[in-house]
Short mmCIF file of C-alpha atoms and ligand atoms in Angstrom, two decimals:
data_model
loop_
_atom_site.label_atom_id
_atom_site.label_comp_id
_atom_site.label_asym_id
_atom_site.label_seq_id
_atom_site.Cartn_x
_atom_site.Cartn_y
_atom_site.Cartn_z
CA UNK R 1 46.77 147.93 -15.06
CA UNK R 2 49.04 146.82 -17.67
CA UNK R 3 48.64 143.59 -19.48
CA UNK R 4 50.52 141.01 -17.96
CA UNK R 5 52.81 140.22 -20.91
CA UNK R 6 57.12 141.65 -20.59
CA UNK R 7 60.27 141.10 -22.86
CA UNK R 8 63.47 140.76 -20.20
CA UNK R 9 66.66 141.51 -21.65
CA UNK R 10 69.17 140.15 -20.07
CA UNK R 11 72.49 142.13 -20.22
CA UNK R 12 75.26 139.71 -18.72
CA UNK R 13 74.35 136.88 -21.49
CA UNK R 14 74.71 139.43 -24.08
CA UNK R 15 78.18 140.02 -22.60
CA UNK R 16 78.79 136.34 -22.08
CA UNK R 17 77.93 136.01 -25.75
CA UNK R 18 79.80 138.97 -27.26
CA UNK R 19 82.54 136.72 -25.05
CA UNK R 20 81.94 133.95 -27.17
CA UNK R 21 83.02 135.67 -30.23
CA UNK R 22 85.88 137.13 -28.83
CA UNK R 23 86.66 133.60 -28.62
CA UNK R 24 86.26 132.47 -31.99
CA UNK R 25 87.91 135.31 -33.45
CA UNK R 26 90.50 136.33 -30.77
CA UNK R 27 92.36 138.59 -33.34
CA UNK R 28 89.50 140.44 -34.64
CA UNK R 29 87.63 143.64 -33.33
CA UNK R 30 84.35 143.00 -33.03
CA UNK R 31 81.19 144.79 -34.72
CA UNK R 32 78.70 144.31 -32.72
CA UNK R 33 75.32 144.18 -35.28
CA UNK R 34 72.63 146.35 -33.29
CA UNK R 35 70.44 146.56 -36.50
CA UNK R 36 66.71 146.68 -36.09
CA UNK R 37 67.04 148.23 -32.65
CA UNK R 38 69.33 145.68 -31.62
CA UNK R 39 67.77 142.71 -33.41
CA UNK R 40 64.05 143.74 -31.31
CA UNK R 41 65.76 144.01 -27.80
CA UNK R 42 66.16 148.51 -28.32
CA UNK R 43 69.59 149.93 -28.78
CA UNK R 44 69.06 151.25 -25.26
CA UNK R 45 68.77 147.96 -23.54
CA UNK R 46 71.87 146.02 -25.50
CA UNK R 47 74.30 148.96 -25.02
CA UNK R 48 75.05 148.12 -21.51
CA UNK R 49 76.02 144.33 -22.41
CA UNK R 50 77.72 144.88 -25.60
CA UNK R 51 79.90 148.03 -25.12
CA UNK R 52 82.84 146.35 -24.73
CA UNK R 53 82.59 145.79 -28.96
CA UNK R 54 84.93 147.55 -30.71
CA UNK R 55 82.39 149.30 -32.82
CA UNK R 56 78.92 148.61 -33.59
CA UNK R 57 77.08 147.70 -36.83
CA UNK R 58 73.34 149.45 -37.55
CA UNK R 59 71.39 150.73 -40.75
CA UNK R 60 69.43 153.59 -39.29
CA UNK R 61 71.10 157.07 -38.72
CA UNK R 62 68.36 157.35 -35.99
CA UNK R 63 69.86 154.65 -34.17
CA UNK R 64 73.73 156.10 -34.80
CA UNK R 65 72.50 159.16 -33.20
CA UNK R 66 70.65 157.06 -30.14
CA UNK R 67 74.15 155.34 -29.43
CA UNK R 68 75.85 158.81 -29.37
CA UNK R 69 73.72 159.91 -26.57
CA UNK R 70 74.29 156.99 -25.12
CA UNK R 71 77.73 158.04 -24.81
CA UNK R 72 79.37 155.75 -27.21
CA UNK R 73 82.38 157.79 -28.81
CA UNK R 74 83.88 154.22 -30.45
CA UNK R 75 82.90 153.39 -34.06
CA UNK R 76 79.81 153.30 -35.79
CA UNK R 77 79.25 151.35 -38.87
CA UNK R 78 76.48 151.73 -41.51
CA UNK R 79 75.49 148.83 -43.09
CA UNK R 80 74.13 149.96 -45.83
CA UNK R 81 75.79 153.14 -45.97
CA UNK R 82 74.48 156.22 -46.63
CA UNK R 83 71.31 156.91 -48.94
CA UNK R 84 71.15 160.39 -49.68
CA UNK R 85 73.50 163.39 -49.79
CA UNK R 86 72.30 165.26 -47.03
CA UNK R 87 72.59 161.95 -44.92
CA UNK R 88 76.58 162.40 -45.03
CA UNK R 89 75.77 165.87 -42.84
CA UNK R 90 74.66 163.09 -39.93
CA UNK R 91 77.44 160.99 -41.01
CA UNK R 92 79.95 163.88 -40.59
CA UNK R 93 78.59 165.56 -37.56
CA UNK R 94 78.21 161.96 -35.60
CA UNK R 95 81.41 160.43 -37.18
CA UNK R 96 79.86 157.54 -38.72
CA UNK R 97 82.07 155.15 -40.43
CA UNK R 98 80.23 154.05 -43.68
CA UNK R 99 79.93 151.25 -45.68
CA UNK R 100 80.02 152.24 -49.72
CA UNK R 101 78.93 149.45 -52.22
CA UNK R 102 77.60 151.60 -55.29
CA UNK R 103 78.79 154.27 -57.76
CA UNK R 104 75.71 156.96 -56.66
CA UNK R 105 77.25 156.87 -53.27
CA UNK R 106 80.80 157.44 -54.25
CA UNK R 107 79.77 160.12 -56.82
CA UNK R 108 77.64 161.59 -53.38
CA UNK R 109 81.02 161.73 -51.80
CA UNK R 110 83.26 163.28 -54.41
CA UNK R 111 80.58 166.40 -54.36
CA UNK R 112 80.05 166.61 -50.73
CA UNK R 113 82.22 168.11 -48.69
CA UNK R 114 83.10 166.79 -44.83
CA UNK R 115 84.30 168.44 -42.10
CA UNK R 116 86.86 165.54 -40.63
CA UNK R 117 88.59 162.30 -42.00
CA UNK R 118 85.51 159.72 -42.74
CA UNK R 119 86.54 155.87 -42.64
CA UNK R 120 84.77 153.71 -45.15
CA UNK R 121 83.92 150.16 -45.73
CA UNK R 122 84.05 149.46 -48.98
CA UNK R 123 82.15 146.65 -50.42
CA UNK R 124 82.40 143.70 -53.45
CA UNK R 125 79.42 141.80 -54.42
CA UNK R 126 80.75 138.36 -54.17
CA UNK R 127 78.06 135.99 -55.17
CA UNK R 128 75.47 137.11 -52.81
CA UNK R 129 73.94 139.83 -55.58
CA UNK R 130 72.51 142.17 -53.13
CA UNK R 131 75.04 145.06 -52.62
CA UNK R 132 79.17 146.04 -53.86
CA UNK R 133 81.08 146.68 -56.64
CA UNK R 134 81.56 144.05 -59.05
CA UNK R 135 85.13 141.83 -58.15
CA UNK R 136 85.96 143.35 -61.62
CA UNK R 137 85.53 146.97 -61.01
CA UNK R 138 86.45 146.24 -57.47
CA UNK R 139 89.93 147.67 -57.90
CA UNK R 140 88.75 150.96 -59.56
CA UNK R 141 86.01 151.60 -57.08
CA UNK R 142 88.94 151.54 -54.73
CA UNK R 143 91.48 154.09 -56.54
CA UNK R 144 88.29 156.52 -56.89
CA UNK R 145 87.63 155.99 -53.23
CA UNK R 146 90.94 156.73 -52.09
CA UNK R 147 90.97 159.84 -54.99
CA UNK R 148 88.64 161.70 -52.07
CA UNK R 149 90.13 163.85 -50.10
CA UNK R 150 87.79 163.18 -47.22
CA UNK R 151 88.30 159.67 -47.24
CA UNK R 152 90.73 158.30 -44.81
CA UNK R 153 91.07 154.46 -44.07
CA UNK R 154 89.07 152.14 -46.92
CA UNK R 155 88.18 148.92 -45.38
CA UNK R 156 87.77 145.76 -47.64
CA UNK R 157 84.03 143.77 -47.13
CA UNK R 158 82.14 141.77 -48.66
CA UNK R 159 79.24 139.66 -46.75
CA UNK R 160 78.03 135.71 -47.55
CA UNK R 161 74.70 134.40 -48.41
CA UNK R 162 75.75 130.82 -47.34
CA UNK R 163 78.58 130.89 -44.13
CA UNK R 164 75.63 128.93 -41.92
CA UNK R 165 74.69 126.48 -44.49
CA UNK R 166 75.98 123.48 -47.10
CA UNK R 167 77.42 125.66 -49.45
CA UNK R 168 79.51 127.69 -47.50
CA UNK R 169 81.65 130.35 -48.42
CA UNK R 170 84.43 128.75 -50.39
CA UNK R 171 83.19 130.24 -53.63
CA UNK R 172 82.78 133.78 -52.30
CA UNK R 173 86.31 133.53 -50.85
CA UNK R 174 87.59 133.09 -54.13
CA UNK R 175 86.00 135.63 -55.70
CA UNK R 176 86.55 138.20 -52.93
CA UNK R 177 90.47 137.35 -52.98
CA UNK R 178 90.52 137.61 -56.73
CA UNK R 179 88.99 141.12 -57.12
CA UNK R 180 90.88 142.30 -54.08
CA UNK R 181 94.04 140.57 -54.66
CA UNK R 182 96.15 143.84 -55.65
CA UNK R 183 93.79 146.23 -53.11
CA UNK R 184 95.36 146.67 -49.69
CA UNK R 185 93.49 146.81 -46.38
CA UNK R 186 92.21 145.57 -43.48
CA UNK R 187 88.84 142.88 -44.01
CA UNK R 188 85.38 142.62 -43.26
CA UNK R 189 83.83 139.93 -44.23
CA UNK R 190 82.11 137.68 -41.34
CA UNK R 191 78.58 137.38 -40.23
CA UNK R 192 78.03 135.14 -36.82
CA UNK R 193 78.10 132.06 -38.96
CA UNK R 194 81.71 132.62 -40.54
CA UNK R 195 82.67 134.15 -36.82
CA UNK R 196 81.28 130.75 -35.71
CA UNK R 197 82.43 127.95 -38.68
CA UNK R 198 84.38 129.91 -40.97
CA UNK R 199 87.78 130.63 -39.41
CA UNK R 200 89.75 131.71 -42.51
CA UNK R 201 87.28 134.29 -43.09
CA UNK R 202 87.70 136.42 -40.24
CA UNK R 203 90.05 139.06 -41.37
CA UNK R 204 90.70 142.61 -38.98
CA UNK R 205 87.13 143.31 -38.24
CA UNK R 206 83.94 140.73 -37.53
CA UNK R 207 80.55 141.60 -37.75
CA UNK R 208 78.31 139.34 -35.53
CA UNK R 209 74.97 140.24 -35.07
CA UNK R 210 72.48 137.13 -34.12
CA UNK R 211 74.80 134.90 -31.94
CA UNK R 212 75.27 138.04 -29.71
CA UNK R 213 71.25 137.96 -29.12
CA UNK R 214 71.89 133.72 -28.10
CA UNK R 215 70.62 132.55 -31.07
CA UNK R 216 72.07 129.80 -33.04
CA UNK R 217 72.93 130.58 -37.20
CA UNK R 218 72.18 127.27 -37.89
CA UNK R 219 69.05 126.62 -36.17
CA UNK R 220 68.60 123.27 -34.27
CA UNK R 221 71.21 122.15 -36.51
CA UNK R 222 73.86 123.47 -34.04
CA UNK R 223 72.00 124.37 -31.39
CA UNK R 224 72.87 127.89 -29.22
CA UNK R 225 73.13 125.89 -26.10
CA UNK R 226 76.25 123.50 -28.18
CA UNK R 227 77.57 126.85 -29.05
CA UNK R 228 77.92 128.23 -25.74
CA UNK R 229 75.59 130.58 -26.25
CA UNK R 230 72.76 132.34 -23.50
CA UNK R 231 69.84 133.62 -24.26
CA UNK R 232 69.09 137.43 -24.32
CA UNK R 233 65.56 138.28 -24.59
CA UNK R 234 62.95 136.49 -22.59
CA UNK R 235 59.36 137.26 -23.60
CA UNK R 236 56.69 136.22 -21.04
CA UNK R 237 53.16 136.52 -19.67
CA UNK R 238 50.53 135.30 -17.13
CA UNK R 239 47.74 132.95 -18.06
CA UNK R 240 44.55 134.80 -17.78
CA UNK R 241 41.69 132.35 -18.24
CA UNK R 242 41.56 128.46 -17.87
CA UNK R 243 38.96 126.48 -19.78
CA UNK R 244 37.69 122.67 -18.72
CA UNK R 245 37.60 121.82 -22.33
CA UNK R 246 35.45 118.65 -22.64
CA UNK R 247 36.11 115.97 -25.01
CA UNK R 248 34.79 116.82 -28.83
CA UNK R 249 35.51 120.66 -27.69
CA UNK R 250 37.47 123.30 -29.72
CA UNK R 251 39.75 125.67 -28.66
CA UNK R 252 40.00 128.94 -30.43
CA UNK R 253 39.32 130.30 -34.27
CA UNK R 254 38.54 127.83 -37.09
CA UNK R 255 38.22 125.33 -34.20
CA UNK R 256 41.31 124.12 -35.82
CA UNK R 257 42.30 122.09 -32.17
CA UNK R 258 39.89 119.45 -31.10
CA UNK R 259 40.21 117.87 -27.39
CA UNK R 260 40.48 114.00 -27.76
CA UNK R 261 39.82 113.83 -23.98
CA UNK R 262 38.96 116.19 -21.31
CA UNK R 263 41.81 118.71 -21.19
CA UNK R 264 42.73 121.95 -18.87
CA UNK R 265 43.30 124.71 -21.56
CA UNK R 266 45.18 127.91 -20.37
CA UNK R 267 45.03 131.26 -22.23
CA UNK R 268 47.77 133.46 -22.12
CA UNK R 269 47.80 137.27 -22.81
CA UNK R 270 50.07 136.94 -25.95
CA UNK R 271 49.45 137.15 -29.14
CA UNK R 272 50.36 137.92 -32.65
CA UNK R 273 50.17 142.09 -32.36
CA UNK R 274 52.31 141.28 -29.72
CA UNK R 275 55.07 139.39 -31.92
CA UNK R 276 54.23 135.80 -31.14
CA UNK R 277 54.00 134.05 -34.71
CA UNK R 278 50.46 133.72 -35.91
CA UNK R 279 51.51 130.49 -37.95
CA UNK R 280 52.97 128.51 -34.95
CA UNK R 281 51.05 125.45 -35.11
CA UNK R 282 49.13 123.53 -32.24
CA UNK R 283 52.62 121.68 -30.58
CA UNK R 284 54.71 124.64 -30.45
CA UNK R 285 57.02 124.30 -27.21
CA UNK R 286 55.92 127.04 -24.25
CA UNK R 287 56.60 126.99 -20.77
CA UNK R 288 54.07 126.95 -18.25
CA UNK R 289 55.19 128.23 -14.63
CA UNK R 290 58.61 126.31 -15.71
CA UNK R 291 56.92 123.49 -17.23
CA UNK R 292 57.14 122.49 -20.72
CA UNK R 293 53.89 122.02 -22.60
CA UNK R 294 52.27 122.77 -25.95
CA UNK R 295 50.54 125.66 -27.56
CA UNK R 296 47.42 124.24 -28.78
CA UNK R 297 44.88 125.93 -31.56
CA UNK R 298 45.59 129.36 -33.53
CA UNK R 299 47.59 132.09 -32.27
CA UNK R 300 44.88 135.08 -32.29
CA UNK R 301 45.71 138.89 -32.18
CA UNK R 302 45.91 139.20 -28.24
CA UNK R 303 46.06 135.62 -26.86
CA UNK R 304 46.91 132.10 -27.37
CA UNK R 305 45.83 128.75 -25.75
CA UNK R 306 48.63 126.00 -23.61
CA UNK R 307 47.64 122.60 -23.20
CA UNK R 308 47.85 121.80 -19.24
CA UNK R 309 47.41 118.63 -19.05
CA UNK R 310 51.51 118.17 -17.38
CA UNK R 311 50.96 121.80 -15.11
CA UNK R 312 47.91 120.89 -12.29
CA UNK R 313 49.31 123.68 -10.53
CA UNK R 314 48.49 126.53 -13.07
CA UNK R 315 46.32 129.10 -12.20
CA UNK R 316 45.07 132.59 -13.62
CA UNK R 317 48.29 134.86 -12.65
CA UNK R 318 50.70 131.95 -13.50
CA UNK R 319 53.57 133.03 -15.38
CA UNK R 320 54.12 131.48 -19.56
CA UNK R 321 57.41 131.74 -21.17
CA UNK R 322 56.98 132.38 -25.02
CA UNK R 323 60.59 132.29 -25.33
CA UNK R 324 63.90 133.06 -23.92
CA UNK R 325 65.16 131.60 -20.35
CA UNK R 326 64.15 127.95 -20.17
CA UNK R 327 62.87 127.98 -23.99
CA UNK R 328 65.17 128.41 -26.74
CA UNK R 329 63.73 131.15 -29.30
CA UNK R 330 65.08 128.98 -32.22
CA UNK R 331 62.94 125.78 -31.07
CA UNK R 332 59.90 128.41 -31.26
CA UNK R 333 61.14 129.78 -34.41
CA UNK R 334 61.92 126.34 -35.99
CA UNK R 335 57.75 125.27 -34.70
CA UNK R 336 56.81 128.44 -36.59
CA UNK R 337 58.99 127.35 -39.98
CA UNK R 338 61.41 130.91 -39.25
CA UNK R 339 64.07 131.86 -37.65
CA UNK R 340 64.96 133.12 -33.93
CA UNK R 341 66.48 135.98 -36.27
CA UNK R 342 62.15 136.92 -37.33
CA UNK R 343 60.84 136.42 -33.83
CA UNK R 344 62.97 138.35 -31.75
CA UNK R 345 63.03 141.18 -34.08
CA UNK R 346 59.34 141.29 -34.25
CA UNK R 347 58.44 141.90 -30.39
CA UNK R 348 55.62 144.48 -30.90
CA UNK R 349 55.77 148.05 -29.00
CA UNK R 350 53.21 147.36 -26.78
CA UNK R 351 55.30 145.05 -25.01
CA UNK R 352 57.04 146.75 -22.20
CA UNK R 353 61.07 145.45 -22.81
CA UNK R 354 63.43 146.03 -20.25
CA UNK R 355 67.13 145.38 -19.35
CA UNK R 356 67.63 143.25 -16.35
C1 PLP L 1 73.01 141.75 -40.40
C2 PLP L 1 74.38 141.81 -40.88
C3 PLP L 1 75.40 141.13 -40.19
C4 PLP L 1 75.12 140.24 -38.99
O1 PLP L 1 74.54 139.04 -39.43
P1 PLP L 1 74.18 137.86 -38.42
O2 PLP L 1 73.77 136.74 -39.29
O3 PLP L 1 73.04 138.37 -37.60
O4 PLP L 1 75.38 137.61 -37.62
C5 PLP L 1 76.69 141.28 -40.65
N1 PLP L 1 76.97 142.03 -41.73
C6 PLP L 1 76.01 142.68 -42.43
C7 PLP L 1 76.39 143.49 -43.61
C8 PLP L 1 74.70 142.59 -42.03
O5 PLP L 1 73.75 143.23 -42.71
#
């Protein structure tokens, strides 16, 4: 017998939701981010909702390869590009369009040699200080890209640290148009917040990753459900114990939870080697056969404890929704002090995950 605990993925929402940023960006094509096995949902199970992107975004060549034999023959984009020289084999045999934001991998390109046309995006450091060229040197990275004879078509991209928050991306704009202002070609430069909130930004190509999996860039702020936006991953499983927890009792490690008043306590086989986050506190939102209620106590390895008090129906075999349908992962995530982004990328293997 398996344990009673499932992630559903639901593949019209992720359609409905790659939908939604059609909408926003009707004049873009759409990279659809499938990082991190699809943000936790596997590449397998969000391929059948989002293949009507026009490409799709991902670090791992692993995963390049798994969308491949999926059949995909449209556009693959590496994130981070390529690490190593004999990575540009996979890149070349799977025809891998490639993101280049550093000197080593150019210099890897000028001594490697391809056997078709490879498409590049090439990328400026605009303020976020993580990857690209310098908005200086931004210019000559280009001419040296285009001096390969195996590059074909150099697309401009740079990515922004603040296009869901106060700051916004006015200053990376700037410096983006400034170093590219004499480079020609198509841009790349919007996350799901800028495809969201940041019109002006969205350029030839946008590259949404998190509002495709129904979760909201800003949080609670703006919440997915305000955004249109459905949710994709449901994670559930079954109460299997119920405790008459008397008044003055504790519930769980560090007896961190004390029952004012006589209380039904439900456990539920889920816990944090499963994903669920071990610093959720008591109060964290969970459904209990449809009804709302309250984790109470600490998250252990393998289970977790529901107040019951509002479901006198629940019995061992009753179904809990961690997240997902009915529960919006960001209200979990926002309990938990993350982000929807953390949780549903953390769904542990044991968990059988399915499309439905
Ligand atoms: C992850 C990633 C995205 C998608 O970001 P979201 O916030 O999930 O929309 C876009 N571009 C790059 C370069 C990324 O690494």
């Amino acid at each position: 017998m398996p344990r009673p605990i499932k992630a559903s993925i639901h593949t019209a929402a992720l359609a409905h939701n790659l939908d939604v940023a059609r909408r926003h960006a009707p004049n873009s094509k759409v990279w659809a981010v499938v990082k991190a096995n699809a943000y936790g949902h596997g590449i397998e199970n969000a391929y059948p909702g989002l293949r009507d992107a026009d490409g799709f975004g991902l670090l791992d060549l692993d995963e390049a390869v798994r969308l491949r034999e999926l059949g995909w023959a449209g556009p693959i984009l590496l994130l981070e590009g390529f690490f190593k020289p004999e990575d540009l084999a996979i890149v070349d045999k799977y025809g891998l369009t490639t993101t280049v934001h550093s000197d080593e991998q150019l210099r890897m390109l000028e001594t490697t040699r391809l056997t078709k046309p490879l498409n590049i995006q090439l990328k400026m450091n605009s303020g976020m200080n993580r990857l690209g060229f310098a908005p200086e040197r931004f210019r000559a990275a280009w001419e040296r890209a285009r001096a390969i004879s195996s590059v074909s078509q150099i697309v401009l991209m740079t990515h922004f640290s603040d296009a869901d928050g106060e700051r916004g991306i006015a200053h990376q704009m700037e410096t983006f148009e400034r170093g590219a202002c004499d480079v020609p070609g198509e841009r790349s430069l919007s996350n799901s917040a800028a495809t969201l909130f940041h019109p002006a930004a969205h350029g030839a190509w946008v590259r949404p990753g998190i509002m495709l999996y129904g979760s909201s860039p800003k949080g609670l702020e703006v919440t997915a459900a305000q955004l249109d936006l459905q949710p994709t991953q449901t994670l559930e499983a079954e109460l299997i114990g119920i405790q008459d927890v008397p008044a003055g009792g504790s519930v769980g490690y560090g007896s961190s939870f004390v029952a004012e008043t006589p209380m039904r306590v439900g456990t539920v086989a889920c816990g944090y080697a499963d994903g669920y986050p071990r610093v959720a506190p008591t109060g964290t939102p969970i459904l209990v056969d449809g009804v709302r209620t309250r984790t109470v106590g600490r998250v252990s390895m393998d289970m977790l404890s529901v107040d019951l008090t509002p479901v006198p129906q629940a019995r061992v075999g009753t179904s809990v929704t961690l997240w997902g349908r009915g529960l919006c992962i960001d209200e979990v995530a926002a309990s938990a002090g993350t982000l929807g982004y953390e949780l549903m990328c953390a769904v542990a293997r044991r968990v059988p995950i399915h499309a439905v």
